Amino acid sequence: MNYDPVTSGLARVQSESHIPASTWRQWCDRLDIDPALAVELWDDVCHPMMLASGKAPDLALILQLRAARPEIYIDDFRDELPAVLLSTTLCDGLHEEGRGVVRGALLRLYRFLGVKTGEPVGQSFCVHAGNLALLEGVLPDDLTLPKLVKVLCAEKGSLEDLCRLGRRGLGEDDRGIAVAAALDAGLELLHPQPPPPPSETDADEVDDEDEVDDDEVEDDEVDDDEVDDDEAEDDEDEDDDDGDTPQAAEPGPQELYIRTLRDALTIVYADESIADPKERDARMQTIEGFNPLGSRIPTMEEAKRMSERVVIGGEGRQRALQGRGGGGGAPRATSAGGGRASVRPPSASGGGSTASVIRPTSASAKASPAGGAKPASDAAAESEAPSSDEPAPPAPDADGKLPVPMISRNELDEAVDKVATGINKVRELDERLYLLFCEPEHDLDSPQTLAEDLVTADSSAEQAGVALRLAAQQQRVRSILDLPPDRRLKDRRFDLEAEAWLNTIANYRRSFDTDSRQLISLPRVLDFAAGALVRIEALRAAVEIVRDAESAEEATVVAVSQCYETLLSDVTFLADSEVIAAARQRADTDAETVLAAVAADAWIDKVRAAAFDWVDTVTESGAIESLDALTAFLDETPLALDSPGEGEFPGAFPDELAADTALGEIVDATRTHVVRAAWKALLVEHHPRKTVDKLDSDLRRRLRGHARITPRRERHQRNPRVALPVASLERLSGNPELSHYFVRLSTDGKLLFLEDYEDGSYIDLYELQESTKRQMHARARERARDGATGELQTGSSYLLTVGRTKNPFASSEQDVLAACVVDDEGERVTFDPS
């Protein structure tokens, strides 16, 4: 039985989100992210938000944000997401039109800030978005927020430079003072000033105070306590009588910035005349409810408690969740199977359910299961205190062995519960591990994939492995059992027996006795749990040994075997010897496969990295600017890769990999030199053709700025009087099936990437089609309406705009089109040729 964890995860996400798994896959393809990342995002972020609010979150924006920073941990992404979402909602609420353009600019800003650090950028994004929104209101009309973002991302100026520019036009009135205060508070939050050093007078006073003797200190403490108690009683009396509140403390830098920003935005954007009073009030409410730095996303446990309150408190859940922020509801996901998949941007109203499920960290927002408010201290204690129902994760002892505790008679029920709970969690979390439990000799489809999942922190496989450890640790329960003879069939299938036993334990409501017939299958369950544990610990050890080894000689099957045997010696000693022996044989085979696969991947990565470093050296030296200089560089400093060692070499270099690509002599000479050198550094186990093809495609993309293509002139149906310089995608990818797709070129043969659009990686895509008579009349009517000139000739071919793609070097039509810009409905957006 083949098991795909991604498919299983998407199936679960489909049932929870009511969005087809195929739609999730298409979203991931368009955003170029691993579907496993989307499953993780749903589990840790989107699903809690949906449970807490009762509405579908803004999946489009959250997926795009995660795709922009896939390298950070999901916990860091959770931390920064509230500030990013609420800052985006604020900017949406300040714009009546062009919200899609503003949303794209903010996404570009988020990507730009994330490139510079691996830490959460929520606070930095909040300050940048808030200050830019404020600057847009005080600078001339042509300096819009997208243009200010473009200046930052192009590194033509910093936020400090833009704030300095904004201050020049400010007056000394209330408006100018409020704006300047907000800008300064934002910069102070980004770059806090160190506290001033203590003066000499203060230091002397501190020294004098330190010289007070101990007796005086004790007396003072007693007196102070008495005074404090009296003052506290007086304060309580005053509070009861007059209702006075104590004086508020000085606001921190975050609170100061949010407060000054709200005040400045209210003044700046209240001056604009908005005809609709409802829209004007909505804008002011958006500003007043802006508080991103005091919010967070609920955990799954909190979200479940909040969702349960709808039964107890009715509408109380919505009131507790919505807080001060407003906004319309996000579009609910469709649940049907067919239809076009689309990464749907948020609605024009902004906010949606994303803002409503982000919970402020104040005490009043910490909901209790009963439906009331819970004090902050109680909520913190609850989150810090370990649950008494869940046992601590099993870990090796000081000798590196997994302990097998002694079990007494009165601990029988607890031990049985641990075994059943562990096996049930394995079945729930990862079907691959459950298959190993049912059949310890099961042949894994991809041992390397499972091994990498087992060592990935907080992955479903890693959690399932912990649960299996817990079950296998209960081996000593055998010593207190006095079971009746087993009169069942000897050759029965264990998977069916295990299923029946788990159901029996789940439905049994009384305490177990040592001779309870319900426990007849327990010894066999323990045997198979130990056998499965041998398999998975061998996989885990193989990856860890490869990562920690200083040389290839240290990563051997023997080393792996010693590692997992030491860990499981107490477990395997008590389990059935035949089951353990069969599992050991398969475990060593798995370890050998994983070691070879990991070593091969590491070598491929090494070859690719060396090739890219060499290409960067060629580029930085300037030798790539002319063919003569490049030829001289190749003669003097060729790409030298290490030998792959012993093994079967792939044979002669394929001549088609060195064929002319029409990208120019410089690109062809560089890429041919690199792929030839890489071919010699690969063995058959490295999949040389697949590896070199991938390397070739990456080199074409890397060298795109130096491509010089002989342009082909084709006329566009929108303006047939002007012939555009274009090149076929066949010349970029080498795939003849893409010969009817074209991209724009400059007059000197360079690929015309749109530097002013998004991140500068997009290029217009066209398709060459023959103009039929019906098309000719349709285009004529269209030109008559637009007042355009030019004639289409029946039988001639003209360019038709297909979209704007960021992957023109893809080897298939599907990949090229999947990288195109899409609108709210998932349809490709077409742009008029300029």
GROMACS .gro file of C-alpha atoms in nm, residues 114-263:
model
  150
  114GLY     CA    1   1.218   3.945   0.493
  115VAL     CA    2   1.520   3.902   0.266
  116LYS     CA    3   1.739   4.101   0.502
  117THR     CA    4   1.677   3.885   0.811
  118GLY     CA    5   1.564   3.544   0.923
  119GLU     CA    6   1.381   3.690   1.223
  120PRO     CA    7   1.012   3.791   1.237
  121VAL     CA    8   0.951   4.122   1.060
  122GLY     CA    9   0.606   4.202   1.200
  123GLN     CA   10   0.714   4.511   1.392
  124SER     CA   11   0.935   4.636   1.110
  125PHE     CA   12   0.657   4.586   0.856
  126CYS     CA   13   0.408   4.766   1.080
  127VAL     CA   14   0.634   5.070   1.111
  128HIS     CA   15   0.713   5.080   0.739
  129ALA     CA   16   0.350   5.038   0.634
  130GLY     CA   17   0.224   5.291   0.891
  131ASN     CA   18   0.483   5.557   0.808
  132LEU     CA   19   0.438   5.509   0.433
  133ALA     CA   20   0.060   5.539   0.466
  134LEU     CA   21   0.111   5.859   0.663
  135LEU     CA   22   0.364   5.996   0.414
  136GLU     CA   23   0.126   5.926   0.128
  137GLY     CA   24  -0.121   6.163   0.291
  138VAL     CA   25   0.124   6.453   0.330
  139LEU     CA   26   0.343   6.421   0.018
  140PRO     CA   27   0.232   6.531  -0.331
  141ASP     CA   28  -0.035   6.321  -0.500
  142ASP     CA   29   0.207   6.158  -0.745
  143LEU     CA   30   0.403   6.002  -0.458
  144THR     CA   31   0.166   5.717  -0.381
  145LEU     CA   32   0.228   5.430  -0.142
  146PRO     CA   33   0.324   5.184  -0.423
  147LYS     CA   34   0.582   5.434  -0.551
  148LEU     CA   35   0.725   5.485  -0.204
  149VAL     CA   36   0.751   5.108  -0.164
  150LYS     CA   37   0.930   5.091  -0.498
  151VAL     CA   38   1.187   5.343  -0.376
  152LEU     CA   39   1.255   5.132  -0.067
  153CYS     CA   40   1.273   4.799  -0.249
  154ALA     CA   41   1.503   4.941  -0.518
  155GLU     CA   42   1.723   5.067  -0.230
  156LYS     CA   43   1.717   5.417  -0.378
  157GLY     CA   44   1.632   5.553  -0.036
  158SER     CA   45   1.560   5.441   0.318
  159LEU     CA   46   1.259   5.498   0.539
  160GLU     CA   47   1.457   5.767   0.719
  161ASP     CA   48   1.513   5.947   0.387
  162LEU     CA   49   1.144   5.935   0.302
  163CYS     CA   50   1.047   6.060   0.650
  164ARG     CA   51   1.297   6.345   0.612
  165LEU     CA   52   1.135   6.430   0.279
  166GLY     CA   53   0.790   6.426   0.437
  167ARG     CA   54   0.893   6.664   0.718
  168ARG     CA   55   0.996   6.935   0.472
  169GLY     CA   56   0.636   7.016   0.384
  170LEU     CA   57   0.505   7.013   0.740
  171GLY     CA   58   0.407   7.329   0.918
  172GLU     CA   59   0.404   7.422   1.285
  173ASP     CA   60   0.031   7.359   1.320
  174ASP     CA   61  -0.133   7.064   1.496
  175ARG     CA   62  -0.126   6.859   1.176
  176GLY     CA   63   0.248   6.902   1.127
  177ILE     CA   64   0.330   6.834   1.491
  178ALA     CA   65   0.118   6.515   1.496
  179VAL     CA   66   0.270   6.379   1.174
  180ALA     CA   67   0.627   6.454   1.284
  181ALA     CA   68   0.566   6.287   1.620
  182ALA     CA   69   0.433   5.973   1.455
  183LEU     CA   70   0.721   5.953   1.207
  184ASP     CA   71   0.978   6.000   1.485
  185ALA     CA   72   0.808   5.740   1.706
  186GLY     CA   73   0.820   5.488   1.420
  187LEU     CA   74   1.189   5.545   1.354
  188GLU     CA   75   1.261   5.524   1.727
  189LEU     CA   76   1.079   5.189   1.739
  190LEU     CA   77   1.286   5.061   1.446
  191HIS     CA   78   1.618   5.191   1.576
  192PRO     CA   79   1.591   5.244   1.954
  193GLN     CA   80   1.852   5.470   2.111
  194PRO     CA   81   2.066   5.320   2.391
  195PRO     CA   82   1.988   5.454   2.742
  196PRO     CA   83   2.220   5.735   2.858
  197PRO     CA   84   2.500   5.631   3.097
  198PRO     CA   85   2.447   5.720   3.464
  199SER     CA   86   2.603   6.047   3.577
  200GLU     CA   87   2.877   6.068   3.843
  201THR     CA   88   2.629   6.213   4.091
  202ASP     CA   89   2.396   5.919   4.048
  203ALA     CA   90   2.683   5.675   4.086
  204ASP     CA   91   2.791   5.842   4.412
  205GLU     CA   92   2.437   5.823   4.544
  206VAL     CA   93   2.423   5.455   4.460
  207ASP     CA   94   2.753   5.395   4.639
  208ASP     CA   95   2.628   5.581   4.945
  209GLU     CA   96   2.314   5.375   4.952
  210ASP     CA   97   2.515   5.054   4.928
  211GLU     CA   98   2.707   5.150   5.244
  212VAL     CA   99   2.394   5.130   5.463
  213ASP     CA  100   2.438   4.847   5.714
  214ASP     CA  101   2.223   4.536   5.717
  215ASP     CA  102   2.033   4.626   6.034
  216GLU     CA  103   1.918   4.955   5.888
  217VAL     CA  104   1.813   4.781   5.571
  218GLU     CA  105   1.605   4.528   5.764
  219ASP     CA  106   1.444   4.800   5.974
  220ASP     CA  107   1.368   5.003   5.665
  221GLU     CA  108   1.215   4.705   5.494
  222VAL     CA  109   0.987   4.641   5.792
  223ASP     CA  110   0.886   5.005   5.807
  224ASP     CA  111   0.833   5.019   5.435
  225ASP     CA  112   0.613   4.711   5.444
  226GLU     CA  113   0.399   4.865   5.713
  227VAL     CA  114   0.372   5.191   5.523
  228ASP     CA  115   0.293   5.006   5.201
  229ASP     CA  116   0.016   4.809   5.374
  230ASP     CA  117  -0.136   5.127   5.515
  231GLU     CA  118  -0.111   5.304   5.184
  232ALA     CA  119  -0.263   5.006   5.005
  233GLU     CA  120  -0.558   5.005   5.245
  234ASP     CA  121  -0.603   5.378   5.198
  235ASP     CA  122  -0.591   5.338   4.821
  236GLU     CA  123  -0.852   5.062   4.834
  237ASP     CA  124  -1.079   5.281   5.043
  238GLU     CA  125  -1.037   5.567   4.801
  239ASP     CA  126  -1.108   5.341   4.506
  240ASP     CA  127  -1.422   5.208   4.672
  241ASP     CA  128  -1.546   5.554   4.765
  242ASP     CA  129  -1.450   5.769   4.470
  243GLY     CA  130  -1.377   5.519   4.192
  244ASP     CA  131  -1.043   5.686   4.119
  245THR     CA  132  -0.793   5.500   3.902
  246PRO     CA  133  -0.418   5.499   3.962
  247GLN     CA  134  -0.201   5.712   3.740
  248ALA     CA  135  -0.111   5.535   3.414
  249ALA     CA  136   0.250   5.441   3.351
  250GLU     CA  137   0.452   5.589   3.071
  251PRO     CA  138   0.365   5.418   2.741
  252GLY     CA  139   0.625   5.191   2.587
  253PRO     CA  140   0.771   5.258   2.242
  254GLN     CA  141   0.520   5.029   2.069
  255GLU     CA  142   0.219   5.180   2.241
  256LEU     CA  143   0.356   5.530   2.182
  257TYR     CA  144   0.398   5.468   1.811
  258ILE     CA  145   0.052   5.319   1.761
  259ARG     CA  146  -0.111   5.602   1.954
  260THR     CA  147   0.073   5.880   1.771
  261LEU     CA  148   0.018   5.708   1.435
  262ARG     CA  149  -0.357   5.681   1.493
  263ASP     CA  150  -0.374   6.048   1.592
   0.00000   0.00000   0.00000
